[in-house]
Structures are given as C-alpha cells and as structure tokens.
Short mmCIF file of C-alpha atoms in Angstrom, two decimals:
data_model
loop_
_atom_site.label_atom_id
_atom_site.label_comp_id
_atom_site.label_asym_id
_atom_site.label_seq_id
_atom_site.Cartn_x
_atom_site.Cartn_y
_atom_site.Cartn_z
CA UNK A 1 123.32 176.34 155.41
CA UNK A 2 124.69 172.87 156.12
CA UNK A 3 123.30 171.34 159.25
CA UNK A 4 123.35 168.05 160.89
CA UNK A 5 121.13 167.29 163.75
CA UNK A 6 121.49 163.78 165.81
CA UNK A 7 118.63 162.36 167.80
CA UNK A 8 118.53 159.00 169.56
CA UNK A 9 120.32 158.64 172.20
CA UNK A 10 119.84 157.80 175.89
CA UNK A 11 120.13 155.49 178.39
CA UNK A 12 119.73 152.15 177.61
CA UNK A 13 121.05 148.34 179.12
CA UNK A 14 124.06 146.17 178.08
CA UNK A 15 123.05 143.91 175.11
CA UNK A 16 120.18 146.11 174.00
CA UNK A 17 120.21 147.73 170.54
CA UNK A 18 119.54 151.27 170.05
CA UNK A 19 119.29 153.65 166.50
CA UNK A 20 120.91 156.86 165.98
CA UNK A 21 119.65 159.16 163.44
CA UNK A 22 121.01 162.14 161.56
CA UNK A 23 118.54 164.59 159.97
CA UNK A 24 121.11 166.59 157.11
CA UNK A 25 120.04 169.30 155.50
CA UNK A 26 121.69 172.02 153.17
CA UNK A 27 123.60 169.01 151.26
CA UNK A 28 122.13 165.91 149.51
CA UNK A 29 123.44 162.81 151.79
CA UNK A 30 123.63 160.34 148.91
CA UNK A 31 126.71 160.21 147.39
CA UNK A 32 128.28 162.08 150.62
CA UNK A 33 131.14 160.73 152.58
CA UNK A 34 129.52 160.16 156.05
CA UNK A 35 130.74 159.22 159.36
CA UNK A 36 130.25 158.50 162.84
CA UNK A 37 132.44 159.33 165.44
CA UNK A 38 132.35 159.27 169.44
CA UNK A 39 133.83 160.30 172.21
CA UNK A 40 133.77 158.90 176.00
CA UNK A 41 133.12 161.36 178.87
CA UNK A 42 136.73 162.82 179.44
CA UNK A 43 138.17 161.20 176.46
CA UNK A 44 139.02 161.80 173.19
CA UNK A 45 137.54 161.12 169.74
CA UNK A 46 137.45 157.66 168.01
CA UNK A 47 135.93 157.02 164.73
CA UNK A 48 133.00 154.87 164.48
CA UNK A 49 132.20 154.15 160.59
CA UNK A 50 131.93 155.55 157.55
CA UNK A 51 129.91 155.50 154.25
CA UNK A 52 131.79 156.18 151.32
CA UNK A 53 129.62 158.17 148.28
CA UNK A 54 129.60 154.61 146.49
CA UNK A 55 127.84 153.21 149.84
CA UNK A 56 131.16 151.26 150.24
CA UNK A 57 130.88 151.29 154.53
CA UNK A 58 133.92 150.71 157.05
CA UNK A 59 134.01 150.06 160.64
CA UNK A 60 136.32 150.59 163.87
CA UNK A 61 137.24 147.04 165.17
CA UNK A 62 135.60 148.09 168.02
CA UNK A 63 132.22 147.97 166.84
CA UNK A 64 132.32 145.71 163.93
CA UNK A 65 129.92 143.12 163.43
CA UNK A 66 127.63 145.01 165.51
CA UNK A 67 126.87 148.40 164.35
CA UNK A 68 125.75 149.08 160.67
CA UNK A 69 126.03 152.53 159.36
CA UNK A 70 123.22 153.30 156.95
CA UNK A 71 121.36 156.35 155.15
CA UNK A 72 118.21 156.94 152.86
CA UNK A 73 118.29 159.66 150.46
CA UNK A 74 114.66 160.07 150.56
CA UNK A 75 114.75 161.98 154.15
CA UNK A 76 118.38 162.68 154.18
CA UNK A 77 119.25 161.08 157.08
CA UNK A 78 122.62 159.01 158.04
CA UNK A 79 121.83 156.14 160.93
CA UNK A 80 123.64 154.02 163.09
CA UNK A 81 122.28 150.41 163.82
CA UNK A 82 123.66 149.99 167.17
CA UNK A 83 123.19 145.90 168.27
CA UNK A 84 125.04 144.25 171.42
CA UNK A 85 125.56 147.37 173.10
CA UNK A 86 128.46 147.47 175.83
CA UNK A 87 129.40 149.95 178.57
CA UNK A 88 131.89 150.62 176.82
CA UNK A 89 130.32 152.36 173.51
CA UNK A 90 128.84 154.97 176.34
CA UNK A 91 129.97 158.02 174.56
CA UNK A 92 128.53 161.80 172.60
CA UNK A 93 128.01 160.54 169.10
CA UNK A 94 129.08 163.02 166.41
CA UNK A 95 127.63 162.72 163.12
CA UNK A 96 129.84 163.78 160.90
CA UNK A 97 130.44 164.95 157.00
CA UNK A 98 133.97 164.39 155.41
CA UNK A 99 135.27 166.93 152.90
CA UNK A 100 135.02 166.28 149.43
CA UNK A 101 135.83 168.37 146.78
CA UNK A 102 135.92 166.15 143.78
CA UNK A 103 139.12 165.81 143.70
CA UNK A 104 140.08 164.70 147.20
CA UNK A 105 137.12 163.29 149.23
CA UNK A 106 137.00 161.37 152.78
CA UNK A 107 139.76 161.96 154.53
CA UNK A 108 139.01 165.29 157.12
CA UNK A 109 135.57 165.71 158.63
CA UNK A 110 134.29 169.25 157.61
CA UNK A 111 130.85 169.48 159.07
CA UNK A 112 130.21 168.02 162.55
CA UNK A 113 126.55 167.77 164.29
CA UNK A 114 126.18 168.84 167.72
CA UNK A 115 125.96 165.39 168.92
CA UNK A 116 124.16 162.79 170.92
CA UNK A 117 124.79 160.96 174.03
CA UNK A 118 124.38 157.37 174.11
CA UNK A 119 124.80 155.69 177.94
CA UNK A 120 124.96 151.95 178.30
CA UNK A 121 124.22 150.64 182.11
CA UNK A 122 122.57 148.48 184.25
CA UNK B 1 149.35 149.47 167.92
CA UNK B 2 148.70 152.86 165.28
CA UNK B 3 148.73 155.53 168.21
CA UNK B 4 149.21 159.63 167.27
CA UNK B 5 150.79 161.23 169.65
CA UNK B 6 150.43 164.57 170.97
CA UNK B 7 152.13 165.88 174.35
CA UNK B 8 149.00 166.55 176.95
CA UNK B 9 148.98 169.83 177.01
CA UNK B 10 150.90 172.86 176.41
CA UNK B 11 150.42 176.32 177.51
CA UNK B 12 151.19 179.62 176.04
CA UNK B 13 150.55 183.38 177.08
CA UNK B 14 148.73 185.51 175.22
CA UNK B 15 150.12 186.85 171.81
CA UNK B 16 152.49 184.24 172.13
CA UNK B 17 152.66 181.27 169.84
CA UNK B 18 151.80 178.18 170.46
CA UNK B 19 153.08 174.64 168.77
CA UNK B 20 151.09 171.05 169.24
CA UNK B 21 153.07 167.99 167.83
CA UNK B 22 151.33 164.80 166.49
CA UNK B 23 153.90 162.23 165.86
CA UNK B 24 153.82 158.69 164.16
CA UNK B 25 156.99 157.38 162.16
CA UNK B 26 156.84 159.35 158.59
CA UNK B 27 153.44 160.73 158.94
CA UNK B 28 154.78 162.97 156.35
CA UNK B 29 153.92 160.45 153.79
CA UNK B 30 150.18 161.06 154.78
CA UNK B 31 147.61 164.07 154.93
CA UNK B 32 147.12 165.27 158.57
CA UNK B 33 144.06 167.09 159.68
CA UNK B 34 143.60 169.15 162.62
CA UNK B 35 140.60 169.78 164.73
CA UNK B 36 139.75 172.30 167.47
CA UNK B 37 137.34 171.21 170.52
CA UNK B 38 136.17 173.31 173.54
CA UNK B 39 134.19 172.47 176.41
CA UNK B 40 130.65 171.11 175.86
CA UNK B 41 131.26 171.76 171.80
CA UNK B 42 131.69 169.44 168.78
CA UNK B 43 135.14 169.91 166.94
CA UNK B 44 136.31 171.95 164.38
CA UNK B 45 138.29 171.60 160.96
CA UNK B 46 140.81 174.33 161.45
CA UNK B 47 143.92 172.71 159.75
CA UNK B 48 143.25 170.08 156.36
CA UNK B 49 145.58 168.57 154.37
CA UNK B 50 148.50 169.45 156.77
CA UNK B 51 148.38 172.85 156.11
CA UNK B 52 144.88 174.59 154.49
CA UNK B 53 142.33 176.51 156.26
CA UNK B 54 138.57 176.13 156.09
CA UNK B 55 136.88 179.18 155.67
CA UNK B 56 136.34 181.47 158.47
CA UNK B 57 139.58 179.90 160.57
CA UNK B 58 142.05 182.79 160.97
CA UNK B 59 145.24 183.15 159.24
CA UNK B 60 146.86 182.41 162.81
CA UNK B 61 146.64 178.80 162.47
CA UNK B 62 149.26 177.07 160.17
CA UNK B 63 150.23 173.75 159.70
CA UNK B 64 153.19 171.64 158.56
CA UNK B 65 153.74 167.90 158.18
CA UNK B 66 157.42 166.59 157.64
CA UNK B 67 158.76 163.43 158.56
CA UNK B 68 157.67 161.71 162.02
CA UNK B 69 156.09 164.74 162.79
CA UNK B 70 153.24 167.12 162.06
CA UNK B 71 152.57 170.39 163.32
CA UNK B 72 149.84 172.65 164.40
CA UNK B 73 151.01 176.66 165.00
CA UNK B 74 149.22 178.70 166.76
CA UNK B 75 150.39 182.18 166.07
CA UNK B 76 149.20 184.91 168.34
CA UNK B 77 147.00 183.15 170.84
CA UNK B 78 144.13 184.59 172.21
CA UNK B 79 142.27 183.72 175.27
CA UNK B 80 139.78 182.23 172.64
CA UNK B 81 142.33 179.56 171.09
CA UNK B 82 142.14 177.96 174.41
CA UNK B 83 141.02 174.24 173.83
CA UNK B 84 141.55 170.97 173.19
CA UNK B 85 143.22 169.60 169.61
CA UNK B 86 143.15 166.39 167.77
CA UNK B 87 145.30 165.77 164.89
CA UNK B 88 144.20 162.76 162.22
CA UNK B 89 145.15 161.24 159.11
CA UNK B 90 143.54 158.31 157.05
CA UNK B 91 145.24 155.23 156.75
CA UNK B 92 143.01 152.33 155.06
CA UNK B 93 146.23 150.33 154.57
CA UNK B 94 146.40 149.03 158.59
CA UNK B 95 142.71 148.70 158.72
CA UNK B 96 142.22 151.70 161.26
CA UNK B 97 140.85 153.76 158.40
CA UNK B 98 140.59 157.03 160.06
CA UNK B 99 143.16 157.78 163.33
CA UNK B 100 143.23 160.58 165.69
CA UNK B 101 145.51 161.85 168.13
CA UNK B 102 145.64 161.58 172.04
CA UNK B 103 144.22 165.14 171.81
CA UNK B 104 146.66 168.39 173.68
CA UNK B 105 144.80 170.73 175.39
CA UNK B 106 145.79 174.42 175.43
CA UNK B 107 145.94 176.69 178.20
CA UNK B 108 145.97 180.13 177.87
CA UNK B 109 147.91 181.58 180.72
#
C-alpha cells in the first residue's frame, strides 16, 4: 500500500526555521517525482516545490531562497528545509507524490499524505 | 499574473449533473488535472490528463479540456460528491511550474 505520513509541524516564531518530514512507504522515493504543497486555513492549495526523479528541484516564488526540498533514499523520506519563516507560510502541508508512469511523469499529484500544520506567530 | 479560474461554487440536486469550469486563455494546449477535497481531508486525483480516471473514481466523473476552458462533469451527483475542486496544469514555461485553480465548492442541495 502506498502511504505518506508528514510529521513536523507546529507552532513556531517569525524568522525561525523549522523541518518537515515525510516517512513513504509502499514506493521507493528515489527517483520519484515529489512535492510539497500547502494550503492556508480557508484557502486553497499552492504548490510549494518539487523534486524531479533526476533530483532536479523547483520552487514557488514564494518560498524560494528559503526552503530546500530534500530526500534520502536510505529511510525514504522527502523533507522540507523551512528557513526565514513568515506568517504567511502558516498553512496544512501536503506531501505529495506526482504520477509517473514512464511515459508521462510530474505533472498530477496521485498520492497525497494526510498532512501537517505548520503555524508561524508571535 | 497565471490565475485558473473557477466560479465559487455551484450547486446541483441530487442525480443531477453538475459542471465546474477552470479557465485560462487556451488551456487546451496543456494537460489539466482535477482534484476533489472535503472538509478536514487531503485531495484527491479524480480527473488526470483532462479526462482519465484513477482507479477507484467512478465512471460519473468526466473531463474535457478545449480551448480557454476545461471541464469537470459531474454526472449523477450524490450527496457524497459534495466538496471542494481544484483544477491544475503544469506550466514550467512562466516559471509557476505547477498552477491550481481558485478551487469551486459543490453543494448538494
């Protein structure tokens, strides 16, 4: 069964960092298209980042230059490096597989964690 | 600014169907995916590349993608179908990478 658990968030200041991890299992996360992707309370869904299978990684404007979007094989787990933290990035955070089928690969998300909330305030 | 737009909400009485829009000039020359979200849940795939289902989504959701505008179809709604729904496409030309709608939540009546 593919799962993906996040753990990791909570309640932290304005210009702290916090880490976000994502524990996958029933898939190998190496060479998986992997994302991040939030939403604010009463909002809708933005996209965070993505790794590519290659390791390529993108970012959302928004958060570029100070999140990093990482993963290690060796306890297949995705993370997000979250530095300079703003009350605006208060949001769930959805870990998140994109489809790939070896043909066409990351452009839907196919598996979705439960996700975690992350609250920035003073 | 690259915005999707979807109308707010629609409703729709049961057995009816029910249509959500996601427009952007000639989306139809991209893939559009759709998602389904209720309360307190994390989304999920029901419509990929504009018009295949996952496994396990019913044969009541269909999608279409033509022009400035793509389509979600609910056929039949249930009181279950009542949510909210994001359409998105992937776009690494602009920058944005991956896009999604202003979300349309459904009401069952």
């Amino acid at each position: 069964d593919v799962q993906l658990v996040e753990t990791g968030g909570g309640l932290t200041q304005p210009g702290e960092s916090l880490t976000l991890s994502c524990e996958v299992s029933g898939f190998s996360v190496s060479g998986s298209y992997m994302s991040w992707v939030r939403q604010a309370p009463g909002k809708g869904l933005e996209w965070v980042s993505v790794i590519f299978g290659n390791g390529d990684t993108y970012y959302a404007g928004s958060v570029k230059g100070r999140f990093t979007i990482s993963r290690d094989s060796s306890v297949s787990t995705l993370y997000l490096h979250m530095n300079s933290l703003r009350a605006e990035d208060t949001a769930v955070y959805y870990c998140v597989r994109l489809y790939c089928n070896g043909v066409f690969c990351g452009d839907a998300f196919d598996v979705w964690g439960q996700g975690t909330m992350v609250t920035v305030s003073s | 600014s690259y915005v999707l737009t979807q109308p707010p909400s629609v409703s729709v009485a049961p057995g009816q169907t029910a249509r959500i829009t996601c427009g952007r000039n000639n989306i139809g020359s991209k893939s559009v995916h759709w998602y389904q979200q209720k309360p307190g849940q994390a989304p999920v795939l029901v419509i990929y590349y504009n018009s295949d289902r996952p496994s396990g989504i019913p044969e009541r959701f269909s999608g279409s993608n033509f022009g400035d505008t793509a389509t979600l179809t609910i056929s039949r709604v249930e009181a279950a179908d009542e949510a909210d729904y994001y359409c998105q496409l992937w776009d690494s030309s602009s920058g944005h990478y991956y896009v999604f709608g202003t979300g349309t939540k459904v009401t069952v009546l």
